[in-house]
Short mmCIF file of the C-alpha atoms (twelve columns), coordinates in Angstrom:
data_MODEL
# 
_entry.id   MODEL 
# 
loop_
_atom_site.group_PDB 
_atom_site.id 
_atom_site.type_symbol 
_atom_site.label_atom_id 
_atom_site.label_alt_id 
_atom_site.label_comp_id 
_atom_site.label_asym_id 
_atom_site.label_seq_id 
_atom_site.Cartn_x 
_atom_site.Cartn_y 
_atom_site.Cartn_z 
_atom_site.pdbx_PDB_model_num 
ATOM 1   C CA . UNK A 1   -16.681 7.095   -8.498  1 
ATOM 2   C CA . UNK A 2   -16.045 10.952  -7.744  1 
ATOM 3   C CA . UNK A 3   -12.656 11.982  -6.341  1 
ATOM 4   C CA . UNK A 4   -12.627 15.804  -4.716  1 
ATOM 5   C CA . UNK A 5   -10.227 17.811  -6.866  1 
ATOM 6   C CA . UNK A 6   -10.459 15.596  -10.204 1 
ATOM 7   C CA . UNK A 7   -8.345  13.215  -8.416  1 
ATOM 8   C CA . UNK A 8   -8.390  10.570  -5.541  1 
ATOM 9   C CA . UNK A 9   -10.381 12.538  -2.797  1 
ATOM 10  C CA . UNK A 10  -11.262 9.451   -1.094  1 
ATOM 11  C CA . UNK A 11  -14.211 8.999   1.277   1 
ATOM 12  C CA . UNK A 12  -12.569 9.583   4.373   1 
ATOM 13  C CA . UNK A 13  -15.626 8.821   6.562   1 
ATOM 14  C CA . UNK A 14  -16.387 5.801   4.831   1 
ATOM 15  C CA . UNK A 15  -12.985 4.496   4.197   1 
ATOM 16  C CA . UNK A 16  -12.076 5.341   7.945   1 
ATOM 17  C CA . UNK A 17  -15.050 3.334   8.888   1 
ATOM 18  C CA . UNK A 18  -14.742 0.438   6.388   1 
ATOM 19  C CA . UNK A 19  -11.243 0.093   6.828   1 
ATOM 20  C CA . UNK A 20  -10.775 0.454   10.094  1 
ATOM 21  C CA . UNK A 21  -13.562 -2.370  10.807  1 
ATOM 22  C CA . UNK A 22  -12.241 -4.838  8.579   1 
ATOM 23  C CA . UNK A 23  -8.773  -4.117  10.075  1 
ATOM 24  C CA . UNK A 24  -10.245 -5.096  13.524  1 
ATOM 25  C CA . UNK A 25  -12.401 -7.751  12.915  1 
ATOM 26  C CA . UNK A 26  -9.884  -9.803  10.516  1 
ATOM 27  C CA . UNK A 27  -6.550  -8.686  10.103  1 
ATOM 28  C CA . UNK A 28  -4.904  -7.875  13.590  1 
ATOM 29  C CA . UNK A 29  -4.981  -11.701 14.514  1 
ATOM 30  C CA . UNK A 30  -4.182  -13.389 11.239  1 
ATOM 31  C CA . UNK A 31  -2.529  -10.447 9.169   1 
ATOM 32  C CA . UNK A 32  -4.442  -12.048 6.417   1 
ATOM 33  C CA . UNK A 33  -7.605  -10.556 4.452   1 
ATOM 34  C CA . UNK A 34  -9.326  -11.452 1.354   1 
ATOM 35  C CA . UNK A 35  -9.834  -9.013  -0.844  1 
ATOM 36  C CA . UNK A 36  -13.458 -9.279  -0.958  1 
ATOM 37  C CA . UNK A 37  -14.328 -6.515  1.558   1 
ATOM 38  C CA . UNK A 38  -13.319 -3.764  -0.516  1 
ATOM 39  C CA . UNK A 39  -15.626 -0.829  0.220   1 
ATOM 40  C CA . UNK A 40  -18.238 0.282   -2.809  1 
ATOM 41  C CA . UNK A 41  -20.353 3.335   -3.065  1 
ATOM 42  C CA . UNK A 42  -23.147 3.774   -0.734  1 
ATOM 43  C CA . UNK A 43  -26.536 5.215   -1.479  1 
ATOM 44  C CA . UNK A 44  -27.511 8.452   -0.845  1 
ATOM 45  C CA . UNK A 45  -28.173 9.296   3.301   1 
ATOM 46  C CA . UNK A 46  -31.934 10.024  3.989   1 
ATOM 47  C CA . UNK A 47  -30.653 12.212  6.792   1 
ATOM 48  C CA . UNK A 48  -27.358 13.185  8.169   1 
ATOM 49  C CA . UNK A 49  -27.673 10.956  11.432  1 
ATOM 50  C CA . UNK A 50  -25.891 7.838   9.334   1 
ATOM 51  C CA . UNK A 51  -23.096 10.163  8.413   1 
ATOM 52  C CA . UNK A 52  -19.630 10.075  10.690  1 
ATOM 53  C CA . UNK A 53  -18.804 13.599  11.235  1 
ATOM 54  C CA . UNK A 54  -15.818 14.448  8.977   1 
ATOM 55  C CA . UNK A 55  -13.977 16.243  11.597  1 
ATOM 56  C CA . UNK A 56  -14.460 14.015  14.403  1 
ATOM 57  C CA . UNK A 57  -13.295 10.984  11.724  1 
ATOM 58  C CA . UNK A 58  -10.178 13.400  10.983  1 
ATOM 59  C CA . UNK A 59  -9.151  13.643  14.457  1 
ATOM 60  C CA . UNK A 60  -9.639  9.836   14.943  1 
ATOM 61  C CA . UNK A 61  -7.672  9.206   12.203  1 
ATOM 62  C CA . UNK A 62  -4.508  11.393  13.963  1 
ATOM 63  C CA . UNK A 63  -5.173  9.840   17.333  1 
ATOM 64  C CA . UNK A 64  -4.632  6.325   15.544  1 
ATOM 65  C CA . UNK A 65  -1.440  7.322   14.025  1 
ATOM 66  C CA . UNK A 66  -0.529  8.817   17.638  1 
ATOM 67  C CA . UNK A 67  -0.520  12.729  16.512  1 
ATOM 68  C CA . UNK A 68  -3.461  14.101  18.239  1 
ATOM 69  C CA . UNK A 69  -2.256  17.534  17.451  1 
ATOM 70  C CA . UNK A 70  -2.075  17.071  13.769  1 
ATOM 71  C CA . UNK A 71  1.626   17.618  13.332  1 
ATOM 72  C CA . UNK A 72  1.962   14.870  10.434  1 
ATOM 73  C CA . UNK A 73  4.804   12.739  12.194  1 
ATOM 74  C CA . UNK A 74  3.276   9.027   13.147  1 
ATOM 75  C CA . UNK A 75  4.454   7.641   16.413  1 
ATOM 76  C CA . UNK A 76  6.390   4.876   16.946  1 
ATOM 77  C CA . UNK A 77  4.037   3.951   20.044  1 
ATOM 78  C CA . UNK A 78  1.045   4.656   18.060  1 
ATOM 79  C CA . UNK A 79  -1.996  2.092   17.617  1 
ATOM 80  C CA . UNK A 80  -1.166  2.154   13.970  1 
ATOM 81  C CA . UNK A 81  2.540   1.254   14.654  1 
ATOM 82  C CA . UNK A 82  1.501   -1.578  16.673  1 
ATOM 83  C CA . UNK A 83  -0.844  -2.961  14.234  1 
ATOM 84  C CA . UNK A 84  1.797   -2.674  11.092  1 
ATOM 85  C CA . UNK A 85  4.354   -4.192  13.518  1 
ATOM 86  C CA . UNK A 86  1.905   -7.078  13.940  1 
ATOM 87  C CA . UNK A 87  0.959   -7.479  10.452  1 
ATOM 88  C CA . UNK A 88  4.485   -7.724  9.447   1 
ATOM 89  C CA . UNK A 89  5.489   -10.063 12.137  1 
ATOM 90  C CA . UNK A 90  2.611   -12.250 11.118  1 
ATOM 91  C CA . UNK A 91  3.830   -12.122 7.389   1 
ATOM 92  C CA . UNK A 92  7.273   -13.020 8.180   1 
ATOM 93  C CA . UNK A 93  5.764   -16.057 10.503  1 
ATOM 94  C CA . UNK A 94  3.991   -16.988 7.304   1 
ATOM 95  C CA . UNK A 95  6.912   -16.902 5.263   1 
ATOM 96  C CA . UNK A 96  9.100   -18.984 7.382   1 
ATOM 97  C CA . UNK A 97  6.636   -21.657 7.131   1 
ATOM 98  C CA . UNK A 98  6.612   -21.292 3.375   1 
ATOM 99  C CA . UNK A 99  10.003  -21.682 2.971   1 
ATOM 100 C CA . UNK A 100 10.156  -25.061 5.164   1 
ATOM 101 C CA . UNK A 101 7.576   -26.151 2.712   1 
ATOM 102 C CA . UNK A 102 8.849   -24.781 -0.810  1 
ATOM 103 C CA . UNK A 103 6.741   -25.207 -3.788  1 
ATOM 104 C CA . UNK A 104 7.176   -24.518 -7.077  1 
ATOM 105 C CA . UNK A 105 9.339   -21.434 -8.434  1 
ATOM 106 C CA . UNK A 106 11.762  -18.861 -6.572  1 
ATOM 107 C CA . UNK A 107 10.202  -17.476 -3.542  1 
ATOM 108 C CA . UNK A 108 9.140   -13.713 -3.880  1 
ATOM 109 C CA . UNK A 109 7.507   -10.870 -1.775  1 
ATOM 110 C CA . UNK A 110 5.277   -8.517  -3.280  1 
ATOM 111 C CA . UNK A 111 5.147   -4.943  -1.489  1 
ATOM 112 C CA . UNK A 112 2.868   -2.245  -2.463  1 
ATOM 113 C CA . UNK A 113 4.708   1.474   -1.594  1 
ATOM 114 C CA . UNK A 114 2.454   4.343   -0.510  1 
ATOM 115 C CA . UNK A 115 1.263   3.490   2.963   1 
ATOM 116 C CA . UNK A 116 2.684   -0.353  2.850   1 
ATOM 117 C CA . UNK A 117 6.493   0.575   2.738   1 
ATOM 118 C CA . UNK A 118 6.360   4.305   2.989   1 
ATOM 119 C CA . UNK A 119 3.748   6.370   5.344   1 
ATOM 120 C CA . UNK A 120 2.241   9.048   3.538   1 
ATOM 121 C CA . UNK A 121 0.415   10.274  6.461   1 
ATOM 122 C CA . UNK A 122 2.576   13.735  6.716   1 
ATOM 123 C CA . UNK A 123 1.572   14.600  3.233   1 
ATOM 124 C CA . UNK A 124 -2.248  13.765  3.811   1 
ATOM 125 C CA . UNK A 125 -2.024  16.191  6.660   1 
ATOM 126 C CA . UNK A 126 -0.164  18.885  4.722   1 
ATOM 127 C CA . UNK A 127 -3.431  19.021  2.409   1 
ATOM 128 C CA . UNK A 128 -6.187  18.564  5.171   1 
ATOM 129 C CA . UNK A 129 -6.411  14.609  3.729   1 
ATOM 130 C CA . UNK A 130 -6.591  15.878  0.101   1 
ATOM 131 C CA . UNK A 131 -4.951  15.043  -2.898  1 
ATOM 132 C CA . UNK A 132 -3.657  16.594  -6.370  1 
ATOM 133 C CA . UNK A 133 -1.105  14.883  -8.371  1 
ATOM 134 C CA . UNK A 134 0.605   18.436  -8.578  1 
ATOM 135 C CA . UNK A 135 0.701   18.689  -4.571  1 
ATOM 136 C CA . UNK A 136 1.647   15.050  -4.165  1 
ATOM 137 C CA . UNK A 137 4.851   15.325  -6.591  1 
ATOM 138 C CA . UNK A 138 6.092   18.743  -4.765  1 
ATOM 139 C CA . UNK A 139 5.895   16.965  -1.264  1 
ATOM 140 C CA . UNK A 140 7.551   13.604  -2.771  1 
ATOM 141 C CA . UNK A 141 10.010  15.945  -4.217  1 
ATOM 142 C CA . UNK A 142 10.973  17.745  -0.810  1 
ATOM 143 C CA . UNK A 143 10.112  15.196  1.806   1 
ATOM 144 C CA . UNK A 144 11.617  11.850  2.661   1 
ATOM 145 C CA . UNK A 145 8.456   9.552   3.562   1 
ATOM 146 C CA . UNK A 146 9.194   7.542   6.699   1 
ATOM 147 C CA . UNK A 147 8.905   3.632   6.565   1 
ATOM 148 C CA . UNK A 148 5.857   1.745   7.885   1 
ATOM 149 C CA . UNK A 149 6.620   0.259   10.819  1 
ATOM 150 C CA . UNK A 150 7.768   -3.026  10.854  1 
ATOM 151 C CA . UNK A 151 8.156   -3.603  6.643   1 
ATOM 152 C CA . UNK A 152 11.789  -2.851  6.623   1 
ATOM 153 C CA . UNK A 153 12.279  -5.648  8.943   1 
ATOM 154 C CA . UNK A 154 10.073  -7.843  7.050   1 
ATOM 155 C CA . UNK A 155 11.548  -6.891  3.639   1 
ATOM 156 C CA . UNK A 156 15.316  -7.293  4.931   1 
ATOM 157 C CA . UNK A 157 14.660  -10.721 6.608   1 
ATOM 158 C CA . UNK A 158 12.760  -11.906 3.338   1 
ATOM 159 C CA . UNK A 159 15.538  -10.870 1.480   1 
ATOM 160 C CA . UNK A 160 18.234  -12.595 4.021   1 
ATOM 161 C CA . UNK A 161 16.437  -15.932 3.340   1 
ATOM 162 C CA . UNK A 162 16.384  -15.800 -0.368  1 
ATOM 163 C CA . UNK A 163 12.900  -14.284 -0.809  1 
ATOM 164 C CA . UNK A 164 13.327  -11.561 -3.610  1 
ATOM 165 C CA . UNK A 165 11.392  -8.710  -2.681  1 
ATOM 166 C CA . UNK A 166 9.453   -6.721  -5.407  1 
ATOM 167 C CA . UNK A 167 7.751   -3.551  -5.117  1 
ATOM 168 C CA . UNK A 168 4.624   -2.720  -7.336  1 
ATOM 169 C CA . UNK A 169 3.426   0.578   -6.889  1 
ATOM 170 C CA . UNK A 170 0.805   2.942   -8.363  1 
ATOM 171 C CA . UNK A 171 3.403   5.591   -8.768  1 
ATOM 172 C CA . UNK A 172 4.424   6.561   -12.273 1 
ATOM 173 C CA . UNK A 173 7.736   6.105   -13.905 1 
ATOM 174 C CA . UNK A 174 8.710   9.884   -14.032 1 
ATOM 175 C CA . UNK A 175 8.840   8.871   -10.038 1 
ATOM 176 C CA . UNK A 176 11.384  6.347   -10.089 1 
ATOM 177 C CA . UNK A 177 14.390  8.335   -9.137  1 
ATOM 178 C CA . UNK A 178 13.099  9.602   -6.036  1 
ATOM 179 C CA . UNK A 179 10.764  6.700   -5.248  1 
ATOM 180 C CA . UNK A 180 13.933  4.454   -5.026  1 
ATOM 181 C CA . UNK A 181 15.962  6.990   -3.034  1 
ATOM 182 C CA . UNK A 182 13.183  7.234   -0.655  1 
ATOM 183 C CA . UNK A 183 13.063  3.464   0.004   1 
ATOM 184 C CA . UNK A 184 16.914  3.349   0.406   1 
ATOM 185 C CA . UNK A 185 17.039  6.273   2.808   1 
ATOM 186 C CA . UNK A 186 14.590  4.536   5.280   1 
ATOM 187 C CA . UNK A 187 16.182  1.487   5.735   1 
ATOM 188 C CA . UNK A 188 15.130  -0.979  2.803   1 
ATOM 189 C CA . UNK A 189 18.476  -2.697  2.128   1 
ATOM 190 C CA . UNK A 190 17.212  -5.202  -0.501  1 
ATOM 191 C CA . UNK A 191 17.882  -4.136  -4.509  1 
ATOM 192 C CA . UNK A 192 15.714  -0.949  -5.188  1 
ATOM 193 C CA . UNK A 193 16.169  -1.053  -8.934  1 
ATOM 194 C CA . UNK A 194 14.358  -1.384  -11.929 1 
ATOM 195 C CA . UNK A 195 14.312  -4.956  -11.644 1 
ATOM 196 C CA . UNK A 196 12.759  -5.181  -8.613  1 
ATOM 197 C CA . UNK A 197 10.759  -1.798  -8.350  1 
ATOM 198 C CA . UNK A 198 7.670   -1.414  -10.669 1 
ATOM 199 C CA . UNK A 199 6.325   1.821   -11.497 1 
ATOM 200 C CA . UNK A 200 3.513   2.703   -14.167 1 
ATOM 201 C CA . UNK A 201 4.275   3.381   -17.359 1 
ATOM 202 C CA . UNK A 202 3.839   7.169   -18.494 1 
ATOM 203 C CA . UNK A 203 4.605   6.088   -22.197 1 
ATOM 204 C CA . UNK A 204 5.325   2.439   -23.742 1 
ATOM 205 C CA . UNK A 205 3.865   0.080   -21.600 1 
ATOM 206 C CA . UNK A 206 5.423   -3.514  -21.552 1 
ATOM 207 C CA . UNK A 207 3.770   -6.162  -23.363 1 
ATOM 208 C CA . UNK A 208 2.641   -8.005  -20.537 1 
ATOM 209 C CA . UNK A 209 0.496   -5.091  -19.439 1 
ATOM 210 C CA . UNK A 210 -2.347  -5.955  -22.251 1 
ATOM 211 C CA . UNK A 211 -4.389  -3.148  -21.040 1 
ATOM 212 C CA . UNK A 212 -1.357  -0.610  -22.021 1 
ATOM 213 C CA . UNK A 213 -1.759  2.913   -20.408 1 
ATOM 214 C CA . UNK A 214 -5.430  2.161   -19.789 1 
ATOM 215 C CA . UNK A 215 -4.867  -0.436  -16.884 1 
ATOM 216 C CA . UNK A 216 -7.074  -0.059  -13.608 1 
ATOM 217 C CA . UNK A 217 -4.776  -0.464  -10.627 1 
ATOM 218 C CA . UNK A 218 -6.182  -4.255  -10.335 1 
ATOM 219 C CA . UNK A 219 -5.347  -4.980  -13.645 1 
ATOM 220 C CA . UNK A 220 -2.070  -3.288  -13.411 1 
ATOM 221 C CA . UNK A 221 -0.772  -4.849  -10.292 1 
ATOM 222 C CA . UNK A 222 -1.969  -8.377  -10.927 1 
ATOM 223 C CA . UNK A 223 -0.486  -8.390  -14.651 1 
ATOM 224 C CA . UNK A 224 2.712   -7.244  -12.953 1 
ATOM 225 C CA . UNK A 225 2.606   -10.097 -10.413 1 
ATOM 226 C CA . UNK A 226 1.994   -12.557 -13.233 1 
ATOM 227 C CA . UNK A 227 4.941   -11.012 -15.277 1 
ATOM 228 C CA . UNK A 228 7.178   -11.851 -12.082 1 
ATOM 229 C CA . UNK A 229 6.109   -15.364 -11.740 1 
ATOM 230 C CA . UNK A 230 6.590   -15.723 -15.494 1 
ATOM 231 C CA . UNK A 231 9.963   -15.036 -14.749 1 
ATOM 232 C CA . UNK A 232 9.909   -17.980 -12.282 1 
ATOM 233 C CA . UNK A 233 8.961   -16.654 -9.312  1 
ATOM 234 C CA . UNK A 234 6.360   -17.855 -7.002  1 
ATOM 235 C CA . UNK A 235 4.776   -14.864 -5.220  1 
ATOM 236 C CA . UNK A 236 4.272   -16.019 -1.619  1 
ATOM 237 C CA . UNK A 237 2.712   -13.021 -0.237  1 
ATOM 238 C CA . UNK A 238 1.331   -9.786  -1.785  1 
ATOM 239 C CA . UNK A 239 1.246   -7.110  1.190   1 
ATOM 240 C CA . UNK A 240 -0.830  -4.001  0.244   1 
ATOM 241 C CA . UNK A 241 -2.690  -1.114  1.810   1 
ATOM 242 C CA . UNK A 242 -5.663  -1.052  -0.860  1 
ATOM 243 C CA . UNK A 243 -7.935  -4.165  -1.858  1 
ATOM 244 C CA . UNK A 244 -6.945  -3.078  -5.071  1 
ATOM 245 C CA . UNK A 245 -3.681  -4.161  -4.727  1 
ATOM 246 C CA . UNK A 246 -4.740  -7.796  -3.630  1 
ATOM 247 C CA . UNK A 247 -6.902  -8.704  -6.143  1 
ATOM 248 C CA . UNK A 248 -6.555  -10.622 -9.358  1 
ATOM 249 C CA . UNK A 249 -4.505  -13.276 -8.448  1 
ATOM 250 C CA . UNK A 250 -0.832  -14.391 -9.037  1 
ATOM 251 C CA . UNK A 251 -0.148  -14.432 -5.176  1 
ATOM 252 C CA . UNK A 252 -0.339  -17.441 -2.803  1 
ATOM 253 C CA . UNK A 253 -1.499  -15.212 0.110   1 
ATOM 254 C CA . UNK A 254 -2.681  -11.590 0.543   1 
ATOM 255 C CA . UNK A 255 -1.972  -9.348  3.539   1 
ATOM 256 C CA . UNK A 256 -4.042  -6.157  4.066   1 
ATOM 257 C CA . UNK A 257 -2.161  -3.215  5.801   1 
ATOM 258 C CA . UNK A 258 -4.194  -0.431  7.645   1 
ATOM 259 C CA . UNK A 259 -5.169  2.553   5.607   1 
ATOM 260 C CA . UNK A 260 -8.087  4.648   7.205   1 
ATOM 261 C CA . UNK A 261 -6.986  7.844   5.084   1 
ATOM 262 C CA . UNK A 262 -8.298  7.027   1.738   1 
ATOM 263 C CA . UNK A 263 -9.600  4.312   -0.851  1 
ATOM 264 C CA . UNK A 264 -8.290  3.540   -4.450  1 
ATOM 265 C CA . UNK A 265 -10.596 1.397   -6.551  1 
# 
């Protein structure tokens, strides 16, 4: 799998078509998805007719975020906001029902960060929907990413009702300080500390990451959820914008948040 600029240049036309179609078909109503629908590398097109126009796709993404001028600011009145608000509300409804029928372990909620808890749309616009680790770090250091619509209310409701909130992100440990500060700055009031925010290690990985520093996204996130459950928790719901956030088990239910901008295997 190839990504432009040697990193996650993420198939925009394909991801927009696949993720948006999946969301429209199965996620708006129930708010929950199987991780089986992850996009895979397509065969080489025989002609250009089967390829979505990249420029038009980017314009559709901007319109979806309620930002037709491409300013990088997602609107609270956008279809994106309506969808994430709906998914957060349906997840809260599910959690409420689970609390009424308690199972094993202390109840927990697992959240991804980028485009699940925080919106990276402004960064994507600033880079023309590209990505490099250097430009991403510089943007995070200079900006406070806004919260995904509806998710702070979900996290705060969960914490207020005895559900421990954990974040599991693909960001690296070196970004811990700015990550935790960003979460707190945009309204997440449950604890954002080393006990509740898991980042990928830059060195000396914990023993539960049996793949050490070579973990795939699926391995890293599922092994972390397994570790959380080993501490006596039951992860009632795992919420993420990538299918790789959701695969691997150790969660009673998975919730796929919308993200038409990129795809991370």
